PDB file of C-alpha atoms and ligand atoms in Angstrom:
ATOM      1  CA  UNK S   1      21.802 -19.469  -7.205  1.00  0.00           C
ATOM      2  CA  UNK S   2      23.303 -17.885 -10.340  1.00  0.00           C
ATOM      3  CA  UNK S   3      26.706 -16.226 -10.441  1.00  0.00           C
ATOM      4  CA  UNK S   4      24.989 -12.842 -10.546  1.00  0.00           C
ATOM      5  CA  UNK S   5      22.893 -13.672  -7.465  1.00  0.00           C
ATOM      6  CA  UNK S   6      26.029 -14.818  -5.676  1.00  0.00           C
ATOM      7  CA  UNK S   7      27.874 -11.603  -6.454  1.00  0.00           C
ATOM      8  CA  UNK S   8      24.845  -9.616  -5.270  1.00  0.00           C
ATOM      9  CA  UNK S   9      24.649 -11.666  -2.053  1.00  0.00           C
ATOM     10  CA  UNK S  10      28.356 -11.135  -1.340  1.00  0.00           C
ATOM     11  CA  UNK S  11      28.009  -7.422  -2.069  1.00  0.00           C
ATOM     12  CA  UNK S  12      25.074  -7.161   0.281  1.00  0.00           C
ATOM     13  CA  UNK S  13      26.898  -9.107   2.973  1.00  0.00           C
ATOM     14  CA  UNK S  14      29.875  -6.781   2.743  1.00  0.00           C
ATOM     15  CA  UNK S  15      27.696  -3.707   2.810  1.00  0.00           C
ATOM     16  CA  UNK S  16      25.857  -5.036   5.879  1.00  0.00           C
ATOM     17  CA  UNK S  17      29.225  -5.545   7.583  1.00  0.00           C
ATOM     18  CA  UNK S  18      30.443  -2.047   6.735  1.00  0.00           C
ATOM     19  CA  UNK S  19      27.109  -0.317   7.253  1.00  0.00           C
ATOM     20  CA  UNK S  20      25.032  -2.626   9.416  1.00  0.00           C
ATOM     21  CA  UNK S  21      21.276  -2.077   9.066  1.00  0.00           C
ATOM     22  CA  UNK S  22      19.718   0.014  11.836  1.00  0.00           C
ATOM     23  CA  UNK S  23      16.124   0.077  12.926  1.00  0.00           C
ATOM     24  CA  UNK S  24      14.278   3.090  11.460  1.00  0.00           C
ATOM     25  CA  UNK S  25      12.489   3.505  14.777  1.00  0.00           C
ATOM     26  CA  UNK S  26      15.043   3.098  17.602  1.00  0.00           C
ATOM     27  CA  UNK S  27      18.313   3.061  15.558  1.00  0.00           C
ATOM     28  CA  UNK S  28      19.334  -0.257  17.099  1.00  0.00           C
ATOM     29  CA  UNK S  29      21.776  -2.195  14.926  1.00  0.00           C
ATOM     30  CA  UNK S  30      20.629  -5.507  13.478  1.00  0.00           C
ATOM     31  CA  UNK S  31      17.668  -4.938  11.164  1.00  0.00           C
ATOM     32  CA  UNK S  32      15.755  -2.146   9.421  1.00  0.00           C
ATOM     33  CA  UNK S  33      12.783  -2.661  11.684  1.00  0.00           C
ATOM     34  CA  UNK S  34      13.322  -4.334  15.045  1.00  0.00           C
ATOM     35  CA  UNK S  35      10.725  -6.583  16.691  1.00  0.00           C
ATOM     36  CA  UNK S  36      10.225  -4.146  19.571  1.00  0.00           C
ATOM     37  CA  UNK S  37       9.311  -1.223  17.276  1.00  0.00           C
ATOM     38  CA  UNK S  38       7.138  -3.491  15.120  1.00  0.00           C
ATOM     39  CA  UNK S  39       5.203  -4.595  18.189  1.00  0.00           C
ATOM     40  CA  UNK S  40       4.469  -0.985  19.008  1.00  0.00           C
ATOM     41  CA  UNK S  41       2.497  -0.397  15.783  1.00  0.00           C
ATOM     42  CA  UNK S  42      -1.135   0.186  16.637  1.00  0.00           C
ATOM     43  CA  UNK S  43      -3.165  -2.247  14.578  1.00  0.00           C
ATOM     44  CA  UNK S  44      -6.476  -1.297  13.000  1.00  0.00           C
ATOM     45  CA  UNK S  45      -8.725  -3.718  14.792  1.00  0.00           C
ATOM     46  CA  UNK S  46     -12.453  -4.491  14.649  1.00  0.00           C
ATOM     47  CA  UNK S  47     -15.143  -3.382  14.994  1.00  0.00           C
ATOM     48  CA  UNK S  48     -14.804  -1.693  11.587  1.00  0.00           C
ATOM     49  CA  UNK S  49     -17.168  -0.246   9.015  1.00  0.00           C
ATOM     50  CA  UNK S  50     -17.610  -3.367   6.800  1.00  0.00           C
ATOM     51  CA  UNK S  51     -17.224  -1.233   3.679  1.00  0.00           C
ATOM     52  CA  UNK S  52     -14.516   1.407   4.116  1.00  0.00           C
ATOM     53  CA  UNK S  53     -12.769  -0.295   7.065  1.00  0.00           C
ATOM     54  CA  UNK S  54     -12.847   2.746   9.388  1.00  0.00           C
ATOM     55  CA  UNK S  55     -12.847   1.824  13.053  1.00  0.00           C
ATOM     56  CA  UNK S  56     -16.326   2.088  14.495  1.00  0.00           C
ATOM     57  CA  UNK S  57     -18.030   1.508  17.835  1.00  0.00           C
ATOM     58  CA  UNK S  58     -19.914  -1.388  16.157  1.00  0.00           C
ATOM     59  CA  UNK S  59     -19.545  -3.267  12.870  1.00  0.00           C
ATOM     60  CA  UNK S  60     -22.290  -1.275  11.153  1.00  0.00           C
ATOM     61  CA  UNK S  61     -21.802   0.995   8.120  1.00  0.00           C
ATOM     62  CA  UNK S  62     -20.196   4.322   9.043  1.00  0.00           C
ATOM     63  CA  UNK S  63     -22.084   7.589   8.367  1.00  0.00           C
ATOM     64  CA  UNK S  64     -19.890   8.378   5.321  1.00  0.00           C
ATOM     65  CA  UNK S  65     -20.666   5.000   3.726  1.00  0.00           C
ATOM     66  CA  UNK S  66     -24.362   5.425   4.491  1.00  0.00           C
ATOM     67  CA  UNK S  67     -24.430   8.864   2.870  1.00  0.00           C
ATOM     68  CA  UNK S  68     -22.027   8.593  -0.024  1.00  0.00           C
ATOM     69  CA  UNK S  69     -20.682   5.036  -0.349  1.00  0.00           C
ATOM     70  CA  UNK S  70     -17.474   4.385  -2.277  1.00  0.00           C
ATOM     71  CA  UNK S  71     -17.797   2.169  -5.327  1.00  0.00           C
ATOM     72  CA  UNK S  72     -14.814   0.114  -4.254  1.00  0.00           C
ATOM     73  CA  UNK S  73     -15.909  -3.161  -2.616  1.00  0.00           C
ATOM     74  CA  UNK S  74     -13.966  -2.519   0.550  1.00  0.00           C
ATOM     75  CA  UNK S  75     -10.788  -1.205   2.160  1.00  0.00           C
ATOM     76  CA  UNK S  76      -8.719  -2.806   4.899  1.00  0.00           C
ATOM     77  CA  UNK S  77      -5.443  -1.638   6.503  1.00  0.00           C
ATOM     78  CA  UNK S  78      -2.934  -3.179   8.859  1.00  0.00           C
ATOM     79  CA  UNK S  79      -2.002  -0.359  11.272  1.00  0.00           C
ATOM     80  CA  UNK S  80      -2.421   3.348  11.961  1.00  0.00           C
ATOM     81  CA  UNK S  81      -0.187   5.788  10.123  1.00  0.00           C
ATOM     82  CA  UNK S  82       1.553   7.042  13.272  1.00  0.00           C
ATOM     83  CA  UNK S  83       4.884   7.032  15.057  1.00  0.00           C
ATOM     84  CA  UNK S  84       7.432   4.510  13.858  1.00  0.00           C
ATOM     85  CA  UNK S  85       5.249   3.159  11.057  1.00  0.00           C
ATOM     86  CA  UNK S  86       4.904   6.647   9.663  1.00  0.00           C
ATOM     87  CA  UNK S  87       8.669   7.111   9.889  1.00  0.00           C
ATOM     88  CA  UNK S  88       9.291   3.714   8.270  1.00  0.00           C
ATOM     89  CA  UNK S  89       6.991   4.527   5.333  1.00  0.00           C
ATOM     90  CA  UNK S  90       8.649   7.915   4.917  1.00  0.00           C
ATOM     91  CA  UNK S  91      12.086   6.312   4.672  1.00  0.00           C
ATOM     92  CA  UNK S  92      10.769   3.535   2.487  1.00  0.00           C
ATOM     93  CA  UNK S  93       9.407   6.062  -0.017  1.00  0.00           C
ATOM     94  CA  UNK S  94      11.833   8.933   0.050  1.00  0.00           C
ATOM     95  CA  UNK S  95      15.192   7.585   1.254  1.00  0.00           C
ATOM     96  CA  UNK S  96      15.563   4.637  -1.127  1.00  0.00           C
ATOM     97  CA  UNK S  97      15.251   2.108   1.733  1.00  0.00           C
ATOM     98  CA  UNK S  98      13.691  -0.446  -0.608  1.00  0.00           C
ATOM     99  CA  UNK S  99      14.671  -3.330   1.682  1.00  0.00           C
ATOM    100  CA  UNK S 100      11.972  -2.141   4.108  1.00  0.00           C
ATOM    101  CA  UNK S 101       9.531  -3.777   1.700  1.00  0.00           C
ATOM    102  CA  UNK S 102      10.415  -7.113   3.306  1.00  0.00           C
ATOM    103  CA  UNK S 103       9.412  -6.409   6.941  1.00  0.00           C
ATOM    104  CA  UNK S 104       6.561  -4.111   5.866  1.00  0.00           C
ATOM    105  CA  UNK S 105       5.247  -6.642   3.355  1.00  0.00           C
ATOM    106  CA  UNK S 106       5.463  -9.297   6.042  1.00  0.00           C
ATOM    107  CA  UNK S 107       3.129  -7.243   8.261  1.00  0.00           C
ATOM    108  CA  UNK S 108       0.607  -7.310   5.434  1.00  0.00           C
ATOM    109  CA  UNK S 109       1.115 -11.058   5.042  1.00  0.00           C
ATOM    110  CA  UNK S 110       0.549 -11.610   8.765  1.00  0.00           C
ATOM    111  CA  UNK S 111      -2.710  -9.664   8.635  1.00  0.00           C
ATOM    112  CA  UNK S 112      -3.793 -11.688   5.623  1.00  0.00           C
ATOM    113  CA  UNK S 113      -3.321 -14.987   7.449  1.00  0.00           C
ATOM    114  CA  UNK S 114      -6.003 -13.951   9.922  1.00  0.00           C
ATOM    115  CA  UNK S 115      -8.239 -11.860   7.687  1.00  0.00           C
ATOM    116  CA  UNK S 116      -7.931 -12.704   3.978  1.00  0.00           C
ATOM    117  CA  UNK S 117      -9.866 -10.696   1.402  1.00  0.00           C
ATOM    118  CA  UNK S 118     -11.508 -11.824  -1.866  1.00  0.00           C
ATOM    119  CA  UNK S 119      -8.653 -11.772  -4.444  1.00  0.00           C
ATOM    120  CA  UNK S 120      -7.229 -13.479  -7.491  1.00  0.00           C
ATOM    121  CA  UNK S 121      -4.625 -10.949  -8.609  1.00  0.00           C
ATOM    122  CA  UNK S 122      -2.648  -8.229  -6.867  1.00  0.00           C
ATOM    123  CA  UNK S 123      -2.431  -4.748  -8.425  1.00  0.00           C
ATOM    124  CA  UNK S 124      -0.314  -1.957  -6.913  1.00  0.00           C
ATOM    125  CA  UNK S 125      -1.486   1.657  -7.110  1.00  0.00           C
ATOM    126  CA  UNK S 126       0.738   2.988  -9.916  1.00  0.00           C
ATOM    127  CA  UNK S 127       2.929   6.083  -9.822  1.00  0.00           C
ATOM    128  CA  UNK S 128       2.951   8.475 -12.735  1.00  0.00           C
ATOM    129  CA  UNK S 129       5.832   7.497 -15.112  1.00  0.00           C
ATOM    130  CA  UNK S 130       7.625  10.812 -14.354  1.00  0.00           C
ATOM    131  CA  UNK S 131       7.485  10.165 -10.630  1.00  0.00           C
ATOM    132  CA  UNK S 132       8.613   6.580 -11.134  1.00  0.00           C
ATOM    133  CA  UNK S 133      11.652   7.807 -13.078  1.00  0.00           C
ATOM    134  CA  UNK S 134      12.504  10.270 -10.326  1.00  0.00           C
ATOM    135  CA  UNK S 135      12.143   7.821  -7.464  1.00  0.00           C
ATOM    136  CA  UNK S 136      13.364   4.760  -9.326  1.00  0.00           C
ATOM    137  CA  UNK S 137      10.748   2.456  -7.778  1.00  0.00           C
ATOM    138  CA  UNK S 138       7.098   2.317  -6.815  1.00  0.00           C
ATOM    139  CA  UNK S 139       6.783   1.582  -3.093  1.00  0.00           C
ATOM    140  CA  UNK S 140       3.279   0.115  -3.588  1.00  0.00           C
ATOM    141  CA  UNK S 141       4.661  -2.307  -6.215  1.00  0.00           C
ATOM    142  CA  UNK S 142       7.406  -3.468  -3.827  1.00  0.00           C
ATOM    143  CA  UNK S 143       4.776  -4.180  -1.157  1.00  0.00           C
ATOM    144  CA  UNK S 144       2.558  -5.905  -3.726  1.00  0.00           C
ATOM    145  CA  UNK S 145       5.430  -8.206  -4.753  1.00  0.00           C
ATOM    146  CA  UNK S 146       6.204  -9.173  -1.146  1.00  0.00           C
ATOM    147  CA  UNK S 147       2.547  -9.821  -0.379  1.00  0.00           C
ATOM    148  CA  UNK S 148       1.966 -11.675  -3.675  1.00  0.00           C
ATOM    149  CA  UNK S 149       4.841 -14.019  -2.826  1.00  0.00           C
ATOM    150  CA  UNK S 150       3.599 -14.721   0.673  1.00  0.00           C
ATOM    151  CA  UNK S 151      -0.027 -15.328  -0.247  1.00  0.00           C
ATOM    152  CA  UNK S 152       0.665 -17.032  -3.557  1.00  0.00           C
ATOM    153  CA  UNK S 153      -1.117 -14.637  -5.908  1.00  0.00           C
ATOM    154  CA  UNK S 154       0.185 -13.163  -9.187  1.00  0.00           C
ATOM    155  CA  UNK S 155       0.987  -9.450  -9.324  1.00  0.00           C
ATOM    156  CA  UNK S 156       0.063  -7.282 -12.301  1.00  0.00           C
ATOM    157  CA  UNK S 157       2.321  -4.234 -12.354  1.00  0.00           C
ATOM    158  CA  UNK S 158       1.316  -2.848 -15.741  1.00  0.00           C
ATOM    159  CA  UNK S 159      -2.404  -3.478 -15.634  1.00  0.00           C
ATOM    160  CA  UNK S 160      -3.243  -0.129 -14.202  1.00  0.00           C
ATOM    161  CA  UNK S 161      -1.489   3.118 -15.183  1.00  0.00           C
ATOM    162  CA  UNK S 162      -1.525   6.643 -13.855  1.00  0.00           C
ATOM    163  CA  UNK S 163      -2.170   8.767 -16.948  1.00  0.00           C
ATOM    164  CA  UNK S 164      -2.243  12.110 -15.228  1.00  0.00           C
ATOM    165  CA  UNK S 165       0.311  13.505 -12.816  1.00  0.00           C
ATOM    166  CA  UNK S 166      -1.507  14.537  -9.632  1.00  0.00           C
ATOM    167  CA  UNK S 167      -0.572  16.976  -6.892  1.00  0.00           C
ATOM    168  CA  UNK S 168       0.573  15.460  -3.601  1.00  0.00           C
ATOM    169  CA  UNK S 169      -2.599  14.822  -1.579  1.00  0.00           C
ATOM    170  CA  UNK S 170      -1.092  15.832   1.770  1.00  0.00           C
ATOM    171  CA  UNK S 171      -2.627  19.280   2.224  1.00  0.00           C
ATOM    172  CA  UNK S 172      -5.857  18.737   0.324  1.00  0.00           C
ATOM    173  CA  UNK S 173      -9.382  18.415   1.737  1.00  0.00           C
ATOM    174  CA  UNK S 174     -11.384  15.263   1.096  1.00  0.00           C
ATOM    175  CA  UNK S 175     -13.263  16.914  -1.771  1.00  0.00           C
ATOM    176  CA  UNK S 176     -10.049  18.259  -3.342  1.00  0.00           C
ATOM    177  CA  UNK S 177      -8.452  14.837  -3.066  1.00  0.00           C
ATOM    178  CA  UNK S 178     -11.354  13.304  -4.931  1.00  0.00           C
ATOM    179  CA  UNK S 179     -11.071  15.870  -7.742  1.00  0.00           C
ATOM    180  CA  UNK S 180      -7.281  15.633  -7.804  1.00  0.00           C
ATOM    181  CA  UNK S 181      -7.273  11.904  -8.633  1.00  0.00           C
ATOM    182  CA  UNK S 182     -10.465  11.575 -10.596  1.00  0.00           C
ATOM    183  CA  UNK S 183      -9.677  10.227 -14.122  1.00  0.00           C
ATOM    184  CA  UNK S 184      -5.991   9.927 -13.181  1.00  0.00           C
ATOM    185  CA  UNK S 185      -5.933   6.163 -13.788  1.00  0.00           C
ATOM    186  CA  UNK S 186      -6.512   3.992 -16.845  1.00  0.00           C
ATOM    187  CA  UNK S 187      -6.632   0.304 -17.311  1.00  0.00           C
ATOM    188  CA  UNK S 188      -6.327  -1.298 -20.685  1.00  0.00           C
ATOM    189  CA  UNK S 189      -5.208  -4.684 -19.620  1.00  0.00           C
ATOM    190  CA  UNK S 190      -7.714  -7.395 -20.422  1.00  0.00           C
ATOM    191  CA  UNK S 191      -5.987  -9.842 -18.042  1.00  0.00           C
ATOM    192  CA  UNK S 192      -7.837  -7.981 -15.243  1.00  0.00           C
ATOM    193  CA  UNK S 193     -11.249  -8.535 -16.808  1.00  0.00           C
ATOM    194  CA  UNK S 194     -13.560 -10.711 -14.702  1.00  0.00           C
ATOM    195  CA  UNK S 195     -10.895 -10.883 -11.997  1.00  0.00           C
ATOM    196  CA  UNK S 196     -11.181 -10.249  -8.271  1.00  0.00           C
ATOM    197  CA  UNK S 197      -8.574  -7.535  -7.800  1.00  0.00           C
ATOM    198  CA  UNK S 198      -6.615  -6.744  -4.688  1.00  0.00           C
ATOM    199  CA  UNK S 199      -5.380  -3.187  -4.923  1.00  0.00           C
ATOM    200  CA  UNK S 200      -2.276  -2.364  -2.843  1.00  0.00           C
ATOM    201  CA  UNK S 201      -1.012   0.939  -1.503  1.00  0.00           C
ATOM    202  CA  UNK S 202       1.181   2.067   1.368  1.00  0.00           C
ATOM    203  CA  UNK S 203      -1.245   4.472   3.006  1.00  0.00           C
ATOM    204  CA  UNK S 204      -4.991   5.110   2.855  1.00  0.00           C
ATOM    205  CA  UNK S 205      -6.077   8.593   3.889  1.00  0.00           C
ATOM    206  CA  UNK S 206      -9.558   9.368   2.571  1.00  0.00           C
ATOM    207  CA  UNK S 207      -9.678   6.461   0.105  1.00  0.00           C
ATOM    208  CA  UNK S 208      -9.911   8.847  -2.887  1.00  0.00           C
ATOM    209  CA  UNK S 209      -6.947   7.324  -4.746  1.00  0.00           C
ATOM    210  CA  UNK S 210      -8.148   3.762  -4.144  1.00  0.00           C
ATOM    211  CA  UNK S 211     -11.632   4.732  -5.310  1.00  0.00           C
ATOM    212  CA  UNK S 212     -10.272   6.347  -8.505  1.00  0.00           C
ATOM    213  CA  UNK S 213      -8.282   3.157  -9.220  1.00  0.00           C
ATOM    214  CA  UNK S 214     -11.262   0.952  -8.588  1.00  0.00           C
ATOM    215  CA  UNK S 215     -13.411   2.959 -11.025  1.00  0.00           C
ATOM    216  CA  UNK S 216     -10.772   2.459 -13.746  1.00  0.00           C
ATOM    217  CA  UNK S 217     -10.582  -1.265 -12.972  1.00  0.00           C
ATOM    218  CA  UNK S 218     -14.334  -1.616 -13.017  1.00  0.00           C
ATOM    219  CA  UNK S 219     -14.420   0.030 -16.440  1.00  0.00           C
ATOM    220  CA  UNK S 220     -12.463  -2.922 -17.903  1.00  0.00           C
ATOM    221  CA  UNK S 221     -14.774  -5.395 -16.192  1.00  0.00           C
ATOM    222  CA  UNK S 222     -13.027  -6.328 -12.963  1.00  0.00           C
ATOM    223  CA  UNK S 223     -15.351  -8.576 -10.967  1.00  0.00           C
ATOM    224  CA  UNK S 224     -14.514  -7.002  -7.609  1.00  0.00           C
ATOM    225  CA  UNK S 225     -11.967  -4.543  -6.236  1.00  0.00           C
ATOM    226  CA  UNK S 226     -10.809  -4.689  -2.624  1.00  0.00           C
ATOM    227  CA  UNK S 227      -8.049  -2.440  -1.384  1.00  0.00           C
ATOM    228  CA  UNK S 228      -5.445  -3.418   1.198  1.00  0.00           C
ATOM    229  CA  UNK S 229      -3.013  -0.860   2.562  1.00  0.00           C
ATOM    230  CA  UNK S 230      -0.205  -1.068   5.065  1.00  0.00           C
ATOM    231  CA  UNK S 231      -1.256   2.036   6.967  1.00  0.00           C
ATOM    232  CA  UNK S 232      -4.320   4.096   7.548  1.00  0.00           C
ATOM    233  CA  UNK S 233      -4.578   7.758   8.561  1.00  0.00           C
ATOM    234  CA  UNK S 234      -6.756   8.353  11.619  1.00  0.00           C
TER     235      UNK S 234
HETATM  236 ZN1   ZN D   1      13.514  -0.486  16.749  1.00  0.00          ZN
HETATM  237 ZN1   ZN D   2     -17.505   3.283   6.019  1.00  0.00          ZN
END
């Protein structure tokens, strides 16, 4: 431990004493996400569409993938974007609760232990530089770092860039989302060429953002692109 690390650790210890962490779900003192609230997350469990990862009555391709399949190789998510997980992600993104990356990243690591995906390098979905400046951090990059550490894969944070600021996707239809993010990403990093990429984001809604990223990654010759998100909208 360096002197700087030591000072940081002491500072954090003092802050925890003065302002002990509280669970974002039940407000209980002790940690940012208590075990009880974490156990209440509803996991996205099989059977799933093998391609887009939507829950299905059987593990056959869903109607959307039969009709208009995404180019991305596949999408998987840990839990539904509801209740406490939704609240946790909201605080993680908008209230500077960056330490939530540790328990949230661990959920992704736990999923991976049982259901790993084809991957050689982890790439977070980038924010536009203006948004990054405003927020100070990219929540997807924080998750990617935690996951990368736990599964032993390198993380490329500059490989993919968002070249166009996009509107928030919240109130858009599926078609509008697709148009909103199309051509929003560029990849110029040759280290991603021929690689099996694992794309990381906090939430998957229609998959439009992940698809736009995967198209940019394919353009530089990525061998495969799988996406893995913490949460998934129903
Ligand atoms: Zn709790
Ligand atoms: Zn599907």
